[in-house]
PDB file of C-alpha atoms in Angstrom:
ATOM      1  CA  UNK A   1     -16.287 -23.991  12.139  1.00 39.00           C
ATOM      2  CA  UNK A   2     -12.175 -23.553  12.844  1.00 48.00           C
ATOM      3  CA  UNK A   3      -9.998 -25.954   9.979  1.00 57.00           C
ATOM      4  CA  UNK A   4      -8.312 -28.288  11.896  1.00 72.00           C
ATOM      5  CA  UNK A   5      -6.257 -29.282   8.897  1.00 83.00           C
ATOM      6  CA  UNK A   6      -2.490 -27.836   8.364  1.00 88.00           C
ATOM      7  CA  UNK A   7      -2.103 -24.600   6.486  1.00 91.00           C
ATOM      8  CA  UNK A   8       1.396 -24.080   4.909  1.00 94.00           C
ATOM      9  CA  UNK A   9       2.787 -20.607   3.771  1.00 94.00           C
ATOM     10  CA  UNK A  10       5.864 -20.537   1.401  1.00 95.00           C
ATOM     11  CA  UNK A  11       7.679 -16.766   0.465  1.00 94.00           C
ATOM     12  CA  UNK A  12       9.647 -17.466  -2.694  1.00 91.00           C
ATOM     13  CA  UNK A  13      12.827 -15.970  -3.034  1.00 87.00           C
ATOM     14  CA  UNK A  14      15.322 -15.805  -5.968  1.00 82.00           C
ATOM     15  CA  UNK A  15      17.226 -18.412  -4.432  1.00 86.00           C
ATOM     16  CA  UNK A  16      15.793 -19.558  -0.998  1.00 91.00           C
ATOM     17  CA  UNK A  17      12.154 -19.847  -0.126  1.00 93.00           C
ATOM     18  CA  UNK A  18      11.175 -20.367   3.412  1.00 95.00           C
ATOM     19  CA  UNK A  19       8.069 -22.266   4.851  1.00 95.00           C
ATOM     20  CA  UNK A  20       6.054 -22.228   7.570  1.00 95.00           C
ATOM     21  CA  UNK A  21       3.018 -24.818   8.842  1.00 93.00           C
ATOM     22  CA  UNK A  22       0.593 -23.849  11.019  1.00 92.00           C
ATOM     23  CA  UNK A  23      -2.115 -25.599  12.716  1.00 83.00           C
ATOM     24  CA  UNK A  24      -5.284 -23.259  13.054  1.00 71.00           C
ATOM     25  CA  UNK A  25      -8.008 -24.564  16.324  1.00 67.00           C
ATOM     26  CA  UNK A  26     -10.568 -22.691  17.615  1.00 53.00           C
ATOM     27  CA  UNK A  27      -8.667 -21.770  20.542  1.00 62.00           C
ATOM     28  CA  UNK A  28      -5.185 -20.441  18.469  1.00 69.00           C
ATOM     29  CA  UNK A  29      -3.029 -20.867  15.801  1.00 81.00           C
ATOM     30  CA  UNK A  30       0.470 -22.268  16.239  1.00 86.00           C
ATOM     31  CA  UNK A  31       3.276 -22.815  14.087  1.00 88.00           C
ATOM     32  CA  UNK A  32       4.003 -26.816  14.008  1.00 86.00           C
ATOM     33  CA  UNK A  33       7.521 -26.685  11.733  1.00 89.00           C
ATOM     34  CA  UNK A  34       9.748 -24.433   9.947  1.00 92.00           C
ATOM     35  CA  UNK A  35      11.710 -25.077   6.373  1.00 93.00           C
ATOM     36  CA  UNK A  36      13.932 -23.888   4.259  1.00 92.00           C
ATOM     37  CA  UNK A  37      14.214 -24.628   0.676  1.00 91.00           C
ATOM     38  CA  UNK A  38      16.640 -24.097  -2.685  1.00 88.00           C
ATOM     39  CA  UNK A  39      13.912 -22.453  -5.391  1.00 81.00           C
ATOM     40  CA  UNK A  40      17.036 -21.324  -8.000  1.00 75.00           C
ATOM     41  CA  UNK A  41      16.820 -24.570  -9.718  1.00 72.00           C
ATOM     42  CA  UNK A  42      14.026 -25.744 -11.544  1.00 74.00           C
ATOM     43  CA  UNK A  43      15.215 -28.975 -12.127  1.00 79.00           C
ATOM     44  CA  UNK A  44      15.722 -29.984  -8.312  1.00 87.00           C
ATOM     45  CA  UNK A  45      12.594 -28.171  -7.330  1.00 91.00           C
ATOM     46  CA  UNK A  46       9.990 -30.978  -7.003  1.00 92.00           C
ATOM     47  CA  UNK A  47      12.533 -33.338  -5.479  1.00 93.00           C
ATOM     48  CA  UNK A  48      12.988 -29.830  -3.130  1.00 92.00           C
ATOM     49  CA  UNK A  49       8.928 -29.635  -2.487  1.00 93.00           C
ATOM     50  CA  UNK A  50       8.573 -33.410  -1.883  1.00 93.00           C
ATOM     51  CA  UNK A  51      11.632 -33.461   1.088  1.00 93.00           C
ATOM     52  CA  UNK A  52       9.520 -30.149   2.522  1.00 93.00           C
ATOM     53  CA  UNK A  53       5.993 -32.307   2.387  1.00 91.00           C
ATOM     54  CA  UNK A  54       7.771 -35.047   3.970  1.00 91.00           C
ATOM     55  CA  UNK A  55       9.696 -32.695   7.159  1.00 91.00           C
ATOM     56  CA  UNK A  56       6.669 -30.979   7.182  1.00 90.00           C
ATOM     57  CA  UNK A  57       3.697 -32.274   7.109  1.00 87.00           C
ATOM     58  CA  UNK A  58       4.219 -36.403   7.381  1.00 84.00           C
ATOM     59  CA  UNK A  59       4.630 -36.008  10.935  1.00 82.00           C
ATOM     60  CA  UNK A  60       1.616 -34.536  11.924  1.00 84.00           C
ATOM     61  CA  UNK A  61      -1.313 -36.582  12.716  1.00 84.00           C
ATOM     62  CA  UNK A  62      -3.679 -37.884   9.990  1.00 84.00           C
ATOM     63  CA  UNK A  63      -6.489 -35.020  10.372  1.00 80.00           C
ATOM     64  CA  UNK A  64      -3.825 -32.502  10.431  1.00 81.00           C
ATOM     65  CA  UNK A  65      -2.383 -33.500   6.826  1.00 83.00           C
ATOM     66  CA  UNK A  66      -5.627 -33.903   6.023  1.00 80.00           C
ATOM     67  CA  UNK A  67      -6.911 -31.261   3.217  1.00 81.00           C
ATOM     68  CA  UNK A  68      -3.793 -29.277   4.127  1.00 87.00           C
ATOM     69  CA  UNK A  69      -3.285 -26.261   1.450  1.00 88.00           C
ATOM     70  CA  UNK A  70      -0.922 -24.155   0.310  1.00 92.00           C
ATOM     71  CA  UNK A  71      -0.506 -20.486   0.215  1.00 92.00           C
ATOM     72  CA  UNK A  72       2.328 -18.867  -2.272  1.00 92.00           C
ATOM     73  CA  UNK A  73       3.623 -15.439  -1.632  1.00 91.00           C
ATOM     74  CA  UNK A  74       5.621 -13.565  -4.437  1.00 88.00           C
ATOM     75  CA  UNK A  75       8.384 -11.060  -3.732  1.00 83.00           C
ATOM     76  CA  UNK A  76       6.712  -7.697  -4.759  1.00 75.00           C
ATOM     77  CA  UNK A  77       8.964  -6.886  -7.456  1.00 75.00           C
ATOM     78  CA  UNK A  78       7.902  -9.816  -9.796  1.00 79.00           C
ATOM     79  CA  UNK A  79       4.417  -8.708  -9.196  1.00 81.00           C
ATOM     80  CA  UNK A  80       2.594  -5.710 -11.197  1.00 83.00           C
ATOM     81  CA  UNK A  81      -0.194  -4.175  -9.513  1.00 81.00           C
ATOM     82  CA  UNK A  82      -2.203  -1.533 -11.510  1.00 85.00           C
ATOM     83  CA  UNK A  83      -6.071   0.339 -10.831  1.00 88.00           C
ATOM     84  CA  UNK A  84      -7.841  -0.240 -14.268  1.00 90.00           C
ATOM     85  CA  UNK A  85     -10.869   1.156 -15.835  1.00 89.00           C
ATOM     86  CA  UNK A  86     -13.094  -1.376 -17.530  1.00 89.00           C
ATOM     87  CA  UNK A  87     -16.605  -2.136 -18.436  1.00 88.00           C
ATOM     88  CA  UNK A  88     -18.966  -2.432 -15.412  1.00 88.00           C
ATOM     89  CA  UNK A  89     -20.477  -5.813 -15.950  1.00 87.00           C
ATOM     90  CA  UNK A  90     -21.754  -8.437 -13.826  1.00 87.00           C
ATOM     91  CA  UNK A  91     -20.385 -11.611 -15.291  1.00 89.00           C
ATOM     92  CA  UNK A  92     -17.512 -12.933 -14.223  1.00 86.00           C
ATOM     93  CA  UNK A  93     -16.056 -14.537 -17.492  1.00 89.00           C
ATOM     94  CA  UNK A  94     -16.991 -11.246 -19.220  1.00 90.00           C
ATOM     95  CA  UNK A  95     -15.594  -9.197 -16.540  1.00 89.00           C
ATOM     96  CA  UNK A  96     -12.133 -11.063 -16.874  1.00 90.00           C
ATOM     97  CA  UNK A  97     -12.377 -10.583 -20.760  1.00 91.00           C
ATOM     98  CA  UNK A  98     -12.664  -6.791 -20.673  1.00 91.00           C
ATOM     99  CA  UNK A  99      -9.913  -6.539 -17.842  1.00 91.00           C
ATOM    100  CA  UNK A 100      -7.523  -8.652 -19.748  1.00 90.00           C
ATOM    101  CA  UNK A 101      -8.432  -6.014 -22.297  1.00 91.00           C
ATOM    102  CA  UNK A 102      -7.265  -3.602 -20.445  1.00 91.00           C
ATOM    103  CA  UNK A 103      -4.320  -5.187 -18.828  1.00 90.00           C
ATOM    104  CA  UNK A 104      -2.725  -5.565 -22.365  1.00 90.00           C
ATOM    105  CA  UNK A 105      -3.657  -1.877 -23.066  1.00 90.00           C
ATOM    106  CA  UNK A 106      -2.258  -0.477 -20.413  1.00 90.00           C
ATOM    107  CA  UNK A 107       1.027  -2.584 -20.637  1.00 88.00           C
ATOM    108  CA  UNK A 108       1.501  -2.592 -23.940  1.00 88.00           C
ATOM    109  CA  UNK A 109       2.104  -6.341 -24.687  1.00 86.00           C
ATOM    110  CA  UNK A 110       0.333  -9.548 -24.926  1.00 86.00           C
ATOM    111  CA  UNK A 111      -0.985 -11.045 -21.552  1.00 84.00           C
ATOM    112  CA  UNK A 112      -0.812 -14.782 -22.740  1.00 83.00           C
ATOM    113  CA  UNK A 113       2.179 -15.405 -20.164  1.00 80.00           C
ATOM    114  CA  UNK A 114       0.803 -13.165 -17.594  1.00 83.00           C
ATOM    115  CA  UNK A 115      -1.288 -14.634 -14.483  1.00 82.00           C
ATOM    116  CA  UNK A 116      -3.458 -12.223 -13.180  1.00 83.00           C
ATOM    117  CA  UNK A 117      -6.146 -11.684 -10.613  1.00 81.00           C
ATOM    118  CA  UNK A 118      -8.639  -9.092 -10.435  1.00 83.00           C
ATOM    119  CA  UNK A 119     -11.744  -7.451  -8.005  1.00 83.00           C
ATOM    120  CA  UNK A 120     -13.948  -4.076  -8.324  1.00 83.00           C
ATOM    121  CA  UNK A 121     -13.285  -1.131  -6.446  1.00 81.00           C
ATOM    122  CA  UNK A 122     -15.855   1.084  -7.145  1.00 81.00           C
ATOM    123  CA  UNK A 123     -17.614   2.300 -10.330  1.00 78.00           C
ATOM    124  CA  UNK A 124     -15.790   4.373 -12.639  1.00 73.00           C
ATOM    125  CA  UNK A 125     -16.427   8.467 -13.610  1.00 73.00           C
ATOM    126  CA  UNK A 126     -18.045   7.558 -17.298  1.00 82.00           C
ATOM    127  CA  UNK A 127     -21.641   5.819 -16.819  1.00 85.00           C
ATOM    128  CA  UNK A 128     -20.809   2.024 -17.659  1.00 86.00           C
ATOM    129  CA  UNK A 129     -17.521   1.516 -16.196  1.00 88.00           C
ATOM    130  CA  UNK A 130     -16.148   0.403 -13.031  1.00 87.00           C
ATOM    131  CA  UNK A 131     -12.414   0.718 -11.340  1.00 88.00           C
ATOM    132  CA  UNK A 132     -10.785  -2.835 -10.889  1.00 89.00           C
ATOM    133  CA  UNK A 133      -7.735  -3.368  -8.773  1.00 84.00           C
ATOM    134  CA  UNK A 134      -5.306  -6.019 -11.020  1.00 86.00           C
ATOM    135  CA  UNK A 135      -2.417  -7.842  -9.791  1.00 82.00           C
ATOM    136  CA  UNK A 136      -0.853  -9.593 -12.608  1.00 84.00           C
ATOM    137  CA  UNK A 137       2.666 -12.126 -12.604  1.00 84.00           C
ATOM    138  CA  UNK A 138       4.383 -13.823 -15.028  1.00 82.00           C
ATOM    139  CA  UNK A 139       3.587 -17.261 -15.548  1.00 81.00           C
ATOM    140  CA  UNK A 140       7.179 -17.881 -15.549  1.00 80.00           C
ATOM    141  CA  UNK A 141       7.692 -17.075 -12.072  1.00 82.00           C
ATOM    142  CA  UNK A 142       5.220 -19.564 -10.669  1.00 85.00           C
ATOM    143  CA  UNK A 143       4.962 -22.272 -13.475  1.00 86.00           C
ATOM    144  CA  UNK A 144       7.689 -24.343 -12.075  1.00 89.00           C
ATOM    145  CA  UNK A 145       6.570 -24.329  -8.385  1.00 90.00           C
ATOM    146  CA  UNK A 146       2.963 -25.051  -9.352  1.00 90.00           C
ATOM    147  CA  UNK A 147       3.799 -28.007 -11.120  1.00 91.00           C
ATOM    148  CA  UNK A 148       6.426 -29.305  -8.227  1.00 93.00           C
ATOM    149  CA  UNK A 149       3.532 -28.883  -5.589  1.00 92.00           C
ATOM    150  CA  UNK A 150       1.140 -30.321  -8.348  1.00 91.00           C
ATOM    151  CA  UNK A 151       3.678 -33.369  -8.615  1.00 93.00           C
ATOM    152  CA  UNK A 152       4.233 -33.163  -4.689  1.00 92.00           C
ATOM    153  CA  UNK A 153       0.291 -33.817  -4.356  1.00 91.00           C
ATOM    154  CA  UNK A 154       0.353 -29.943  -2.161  1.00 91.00           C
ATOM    155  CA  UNK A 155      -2.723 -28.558  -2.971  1.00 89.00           C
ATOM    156  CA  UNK A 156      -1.939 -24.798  -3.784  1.00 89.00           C
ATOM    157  CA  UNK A 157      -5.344 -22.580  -3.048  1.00 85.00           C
ATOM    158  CA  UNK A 158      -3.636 -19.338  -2.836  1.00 80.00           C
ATOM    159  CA  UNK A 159      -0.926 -17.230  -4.501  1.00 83.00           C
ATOM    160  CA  UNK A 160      -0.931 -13.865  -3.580  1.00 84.00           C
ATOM    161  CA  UNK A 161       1.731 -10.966  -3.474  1.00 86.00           C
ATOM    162  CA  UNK A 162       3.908 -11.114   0.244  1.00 91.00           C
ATOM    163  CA  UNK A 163       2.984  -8.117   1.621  1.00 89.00           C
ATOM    164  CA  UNK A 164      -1.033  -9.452   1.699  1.00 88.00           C
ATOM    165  CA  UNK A 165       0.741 -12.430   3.992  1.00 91.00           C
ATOM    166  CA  UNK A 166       2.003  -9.845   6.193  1.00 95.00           C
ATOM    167  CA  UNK A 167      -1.229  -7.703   6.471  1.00 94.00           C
ATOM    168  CA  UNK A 168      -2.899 -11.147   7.471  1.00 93.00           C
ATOM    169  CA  UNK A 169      -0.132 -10.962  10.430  1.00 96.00           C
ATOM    170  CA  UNK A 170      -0.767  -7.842  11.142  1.00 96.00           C
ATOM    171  CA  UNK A 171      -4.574  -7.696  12.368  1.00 94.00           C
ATOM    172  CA  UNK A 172      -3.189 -11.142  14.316  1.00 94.00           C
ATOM    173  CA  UNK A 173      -0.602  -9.166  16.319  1.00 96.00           C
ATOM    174  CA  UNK A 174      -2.926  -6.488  17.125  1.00 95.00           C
ATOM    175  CA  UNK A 175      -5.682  -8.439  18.492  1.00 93.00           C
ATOM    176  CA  UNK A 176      -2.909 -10.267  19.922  1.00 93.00           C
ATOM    177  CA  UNK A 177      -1.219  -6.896  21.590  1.00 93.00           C
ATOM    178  CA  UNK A 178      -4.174  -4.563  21.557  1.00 93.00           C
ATOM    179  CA  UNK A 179      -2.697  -1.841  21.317  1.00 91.00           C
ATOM    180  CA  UNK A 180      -4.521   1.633  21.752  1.00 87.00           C
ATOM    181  CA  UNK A 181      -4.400   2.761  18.046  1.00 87.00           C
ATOM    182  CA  UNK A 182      -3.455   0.615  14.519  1.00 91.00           C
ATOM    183  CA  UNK A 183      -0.003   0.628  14.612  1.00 93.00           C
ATOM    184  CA  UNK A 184       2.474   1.274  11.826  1.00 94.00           C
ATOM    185  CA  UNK A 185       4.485  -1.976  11.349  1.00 96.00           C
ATOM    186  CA  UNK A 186       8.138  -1.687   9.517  1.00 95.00           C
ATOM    187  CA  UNK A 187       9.759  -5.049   8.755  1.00 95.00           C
ATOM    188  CA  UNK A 188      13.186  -5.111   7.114  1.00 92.00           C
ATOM    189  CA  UNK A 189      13.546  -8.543   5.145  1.00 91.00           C
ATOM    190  CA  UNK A 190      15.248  -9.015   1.413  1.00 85.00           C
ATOM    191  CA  UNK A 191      16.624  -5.306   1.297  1.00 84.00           C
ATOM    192  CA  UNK A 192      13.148  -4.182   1.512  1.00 88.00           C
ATOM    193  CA  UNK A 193      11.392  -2.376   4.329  1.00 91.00           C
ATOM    194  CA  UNK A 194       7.672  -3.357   4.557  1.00 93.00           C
ATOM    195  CA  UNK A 195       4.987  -0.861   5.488  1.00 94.00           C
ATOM    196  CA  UNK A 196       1.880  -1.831   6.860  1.00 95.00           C
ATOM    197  CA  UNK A 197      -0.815  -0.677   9.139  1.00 93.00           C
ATOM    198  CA  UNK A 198      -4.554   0.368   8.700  1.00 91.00           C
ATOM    199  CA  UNK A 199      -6.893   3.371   8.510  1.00 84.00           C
ATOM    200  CA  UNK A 200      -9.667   4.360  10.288  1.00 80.00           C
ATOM    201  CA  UNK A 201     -11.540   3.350   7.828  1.00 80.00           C
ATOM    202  CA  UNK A 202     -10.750   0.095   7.874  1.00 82.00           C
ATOM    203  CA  UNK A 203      -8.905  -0.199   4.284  1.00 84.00           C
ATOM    204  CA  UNK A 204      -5.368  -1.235   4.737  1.00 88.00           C
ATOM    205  CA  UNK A 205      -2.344   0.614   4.250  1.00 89.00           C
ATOM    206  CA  UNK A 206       0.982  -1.174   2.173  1.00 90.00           C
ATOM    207  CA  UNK A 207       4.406   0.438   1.052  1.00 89.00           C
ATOM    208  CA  UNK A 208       7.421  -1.193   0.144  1.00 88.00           C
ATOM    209  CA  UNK A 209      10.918   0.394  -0.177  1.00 85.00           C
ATOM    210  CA  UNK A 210      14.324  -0.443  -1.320  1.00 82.00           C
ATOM    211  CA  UNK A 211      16.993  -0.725   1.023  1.00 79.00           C
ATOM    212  CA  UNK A 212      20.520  -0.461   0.492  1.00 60.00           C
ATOM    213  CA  UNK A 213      22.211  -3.871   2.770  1.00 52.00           C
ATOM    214  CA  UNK A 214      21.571  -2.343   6.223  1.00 47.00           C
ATOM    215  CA  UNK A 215      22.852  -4.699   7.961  1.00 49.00           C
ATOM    216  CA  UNK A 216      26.500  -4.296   6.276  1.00 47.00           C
ATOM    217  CA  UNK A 217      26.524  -0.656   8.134  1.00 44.00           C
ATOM    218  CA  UNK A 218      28.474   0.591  11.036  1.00 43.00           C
ATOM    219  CA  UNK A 219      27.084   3.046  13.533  1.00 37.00           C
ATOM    220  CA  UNK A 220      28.731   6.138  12.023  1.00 41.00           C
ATOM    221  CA  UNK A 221      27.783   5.215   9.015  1.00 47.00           C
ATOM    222  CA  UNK A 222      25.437   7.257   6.666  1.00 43.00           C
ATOM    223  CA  UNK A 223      23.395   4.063   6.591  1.00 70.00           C
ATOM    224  CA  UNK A 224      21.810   4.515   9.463  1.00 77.00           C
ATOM    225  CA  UNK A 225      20.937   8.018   9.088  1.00 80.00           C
ATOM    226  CA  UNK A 226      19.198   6.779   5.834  1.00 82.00           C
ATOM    227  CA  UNK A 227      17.283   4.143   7.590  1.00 85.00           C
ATOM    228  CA  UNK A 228      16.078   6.856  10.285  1.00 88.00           C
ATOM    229  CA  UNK A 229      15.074   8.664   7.264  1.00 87.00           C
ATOM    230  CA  UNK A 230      12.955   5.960   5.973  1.00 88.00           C
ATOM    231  CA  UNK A 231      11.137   5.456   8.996  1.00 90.00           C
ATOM    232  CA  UNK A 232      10.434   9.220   9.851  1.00 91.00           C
ATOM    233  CA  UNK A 233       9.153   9.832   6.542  1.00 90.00           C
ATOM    234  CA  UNK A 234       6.688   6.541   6.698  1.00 90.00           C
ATOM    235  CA  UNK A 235       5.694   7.370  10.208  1.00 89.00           C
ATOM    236  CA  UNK A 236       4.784  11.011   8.507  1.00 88.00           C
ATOM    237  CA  UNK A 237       3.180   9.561   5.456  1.00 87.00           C
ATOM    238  CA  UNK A 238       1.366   7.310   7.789  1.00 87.00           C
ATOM    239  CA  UNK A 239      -0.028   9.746  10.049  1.00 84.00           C
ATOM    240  CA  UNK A 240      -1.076  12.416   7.152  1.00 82.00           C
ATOM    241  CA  UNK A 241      -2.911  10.135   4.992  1.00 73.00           C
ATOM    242  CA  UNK A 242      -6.533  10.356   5.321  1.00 69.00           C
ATOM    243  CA  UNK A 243      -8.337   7.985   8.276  1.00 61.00           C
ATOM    244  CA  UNK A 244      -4.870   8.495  10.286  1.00 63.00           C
ATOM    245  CA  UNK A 245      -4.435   7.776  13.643  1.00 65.00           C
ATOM    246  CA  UNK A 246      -2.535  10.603  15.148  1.00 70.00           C
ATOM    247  CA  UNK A 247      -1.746   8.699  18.334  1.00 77.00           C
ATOM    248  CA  UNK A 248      -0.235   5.589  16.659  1.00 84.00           C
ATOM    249  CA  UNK A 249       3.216   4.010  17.318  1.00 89.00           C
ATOM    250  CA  UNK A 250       5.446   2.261  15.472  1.00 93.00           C
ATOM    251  CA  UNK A 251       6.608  -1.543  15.455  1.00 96.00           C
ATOM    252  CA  UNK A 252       9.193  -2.807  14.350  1.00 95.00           C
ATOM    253  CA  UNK A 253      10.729  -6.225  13.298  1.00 95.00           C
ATOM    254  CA  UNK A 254      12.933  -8.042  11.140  1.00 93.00           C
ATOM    255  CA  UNK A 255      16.912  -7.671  10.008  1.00 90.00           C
ATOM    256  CA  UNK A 256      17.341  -4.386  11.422  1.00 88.00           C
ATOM    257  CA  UNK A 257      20.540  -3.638  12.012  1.00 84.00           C
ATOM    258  CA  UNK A 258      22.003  -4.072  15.817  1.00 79.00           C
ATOM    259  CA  UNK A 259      23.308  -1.070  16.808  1.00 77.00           C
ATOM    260  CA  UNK A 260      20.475   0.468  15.008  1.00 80.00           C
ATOM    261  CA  UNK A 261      19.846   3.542  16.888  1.00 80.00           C
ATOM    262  CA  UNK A 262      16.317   4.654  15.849  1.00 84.00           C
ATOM    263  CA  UNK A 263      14.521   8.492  15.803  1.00 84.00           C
ATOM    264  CA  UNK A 264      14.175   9.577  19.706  1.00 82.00           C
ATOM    265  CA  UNK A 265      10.558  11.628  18.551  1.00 86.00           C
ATOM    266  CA  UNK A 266       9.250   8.095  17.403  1.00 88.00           C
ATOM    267  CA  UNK A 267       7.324   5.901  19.697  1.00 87.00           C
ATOM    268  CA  UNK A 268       9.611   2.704  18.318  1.00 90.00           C
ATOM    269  CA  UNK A 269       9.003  -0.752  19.516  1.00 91.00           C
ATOM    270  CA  UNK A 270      10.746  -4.074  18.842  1.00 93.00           C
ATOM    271  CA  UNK A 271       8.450  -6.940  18.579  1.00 95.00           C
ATOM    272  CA  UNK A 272       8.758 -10.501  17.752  1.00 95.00           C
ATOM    273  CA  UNK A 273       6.498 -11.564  15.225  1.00 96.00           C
ATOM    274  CA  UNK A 274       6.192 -15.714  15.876  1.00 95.00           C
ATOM    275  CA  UNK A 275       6.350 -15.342  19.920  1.00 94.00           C
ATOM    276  CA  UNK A 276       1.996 -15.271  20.021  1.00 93.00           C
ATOM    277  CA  UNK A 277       2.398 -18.225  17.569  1.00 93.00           C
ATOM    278  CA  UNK A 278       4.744 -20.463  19.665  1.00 90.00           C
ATOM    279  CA  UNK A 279       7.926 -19.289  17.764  1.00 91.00           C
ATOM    280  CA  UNK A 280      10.220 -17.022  19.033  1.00 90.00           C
ATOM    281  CA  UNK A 281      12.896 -17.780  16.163  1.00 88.00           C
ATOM    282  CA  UNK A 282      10.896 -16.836  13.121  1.00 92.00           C
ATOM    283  CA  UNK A 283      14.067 -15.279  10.671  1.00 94.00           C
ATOM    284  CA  UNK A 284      12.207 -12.133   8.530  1.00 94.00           C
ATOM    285  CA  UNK A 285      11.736 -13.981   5.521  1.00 94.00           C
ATOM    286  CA  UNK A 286      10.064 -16.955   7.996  1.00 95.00           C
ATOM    287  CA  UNK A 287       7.961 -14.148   9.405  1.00 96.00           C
ATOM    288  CA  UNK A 288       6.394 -13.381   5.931  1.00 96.00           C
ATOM    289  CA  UNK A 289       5.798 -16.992   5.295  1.00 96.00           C
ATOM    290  CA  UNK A 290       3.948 -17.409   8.366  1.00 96.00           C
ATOM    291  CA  UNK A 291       1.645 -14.358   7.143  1.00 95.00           C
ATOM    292  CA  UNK A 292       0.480 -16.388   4.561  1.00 94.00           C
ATOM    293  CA  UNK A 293      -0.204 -19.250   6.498  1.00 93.00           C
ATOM    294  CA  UNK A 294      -2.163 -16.462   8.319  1.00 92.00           C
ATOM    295  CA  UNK A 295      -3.800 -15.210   5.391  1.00 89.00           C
ATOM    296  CA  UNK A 296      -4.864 -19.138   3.934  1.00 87.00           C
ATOM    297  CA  UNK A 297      -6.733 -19.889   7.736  1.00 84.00           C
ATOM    298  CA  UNK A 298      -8.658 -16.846   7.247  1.00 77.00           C
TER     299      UNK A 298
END
């Protein structure tokens, strides 16, 4: 059975955070409003969360607001993902005791202020121990916008690192587009380029890399060749990692620059992210945010 209730996605940024609302049915999923909020200030931040409840939610219907949650996204760089070796047990309290274990071993320092999360990959090389994947964050980072949603009465039932929000958007665009192969999708937003697609297999496939202000670049400038650069050599990485797909193309979205003149040997589309969700002005960071709305309808 399809939630009819909203599902809201907020990206935090260092000093904006952007929102997005969708309403999931069993027919689609469509964005219902957009906002933008100021997250560098602690002490204006539930006042901040309350005026986004209120644009945001109080004019949908009753059974719309209803049970509406949350989903927080992280920028990638406040986020520490690491593949850990640990006991192999079966209990889940005693499975997050020996990971914290190893967590503070690996890192060298005391957990206590660290939130982390945690699932089993496959079982280690010694008899007795398993691989975990572990994304850990500082409880710093997301203390002060748990307690303004907490205040805000938002029920928060995810926070997970960006990048997972735009994976969820991913597998909607292409069973949206269908395209012949899993595409490699390259969204500029933040300075970043985001790299995402899929392998054969079926496990997903996630890089990030610094940029260098792209859009501040002329058309002679070395720039460009740089960001050419960066999307040959993911299109490359892409297509020799194992479970490639040697016909695939590549999408791509976000702040790109405008005069951007990409690799002629590359299969290159633009897309626009929002369009199959019933908004065509989605802004990059917007497009993350609506992954995550993505990602809490799932």
């Amino acid at each position: 059975m399809m939630r009819s209730s909203a599902v809201l996605g907020l990206a935090l940024g260092r000093q904006t955070s952007h929102a997005v609302a969708i309403q999931p049915s069993s027919a689609t999923q469509q964005v219902v409003s957009l906002h933008t909020l100021a997250t560098d200030h602690d002490d204006h931040l539930v006042e901040s969360i309350k005026t986004l409840k209120a644009d945001m939610l109080e004019p949908l219907p009753w059974y719309q607001r209803w049970m509406t949650s949350v989903v927080i996204g992280v920028d990638d760089d406040t986020v520490i993902s690491k593949t850990l070796t640990a006991a192999d047990v079966d209990d889940p309290l005693e499975q997050e005791a020996m990971v914290g274990q190893a967590l503070s071993q690996a890192l060298n320092m005391d957990i206590s202020d660290l939130l982390f999360d945690f699932s089993k990959k496959d079982v280690g090389t010694q008899p007795g121990d398993a691989h975990y994947q572990v994304t850990a964050c500082r409880q710093s980072t997301l203390a002060p916008i748990l307690a303004a949603c907490h205040q805000a009465k938002l029920n928060v039932s995810v926070v997970d690192r960006q990048q997972h929000g735009l994976q969820a958007l991913y597998e909607a665009l292409v069973a949206y587009h269908q395209p012949d192969a899993w595409p490699l999708w390259l969204h500029v937003c933040a300075g970043a380029l985001m790299v995402t697609g899929k392998r054969t297999d079926g496990e997903d496939y996630q890089q990030r890399l610094s940029l260098t202000s792209p859009r501040q670049a002329d058309a002679g400038d070395l720039s460009y060749q740089v960001l050419c650069q960066h999307i040959e050599h993911a299109y490359h990485a892409y297509l020799t990692q194992p479970g490639s797909h040697s016909d695939a193309s590549v999408w791509l979205s976000g702040d790109w620059p405008e005069a951007m003149r990409f690799p002629a040997q590359i299969a290159c589309h633009s897309i626009n992210p929002g369009a199959p969700f019933g908004c065509e002005n989605l802004n990059a960071p917007a497009t993350v945010a609506l992954g995550l709305a993505l990602r809490g309808a799932q």
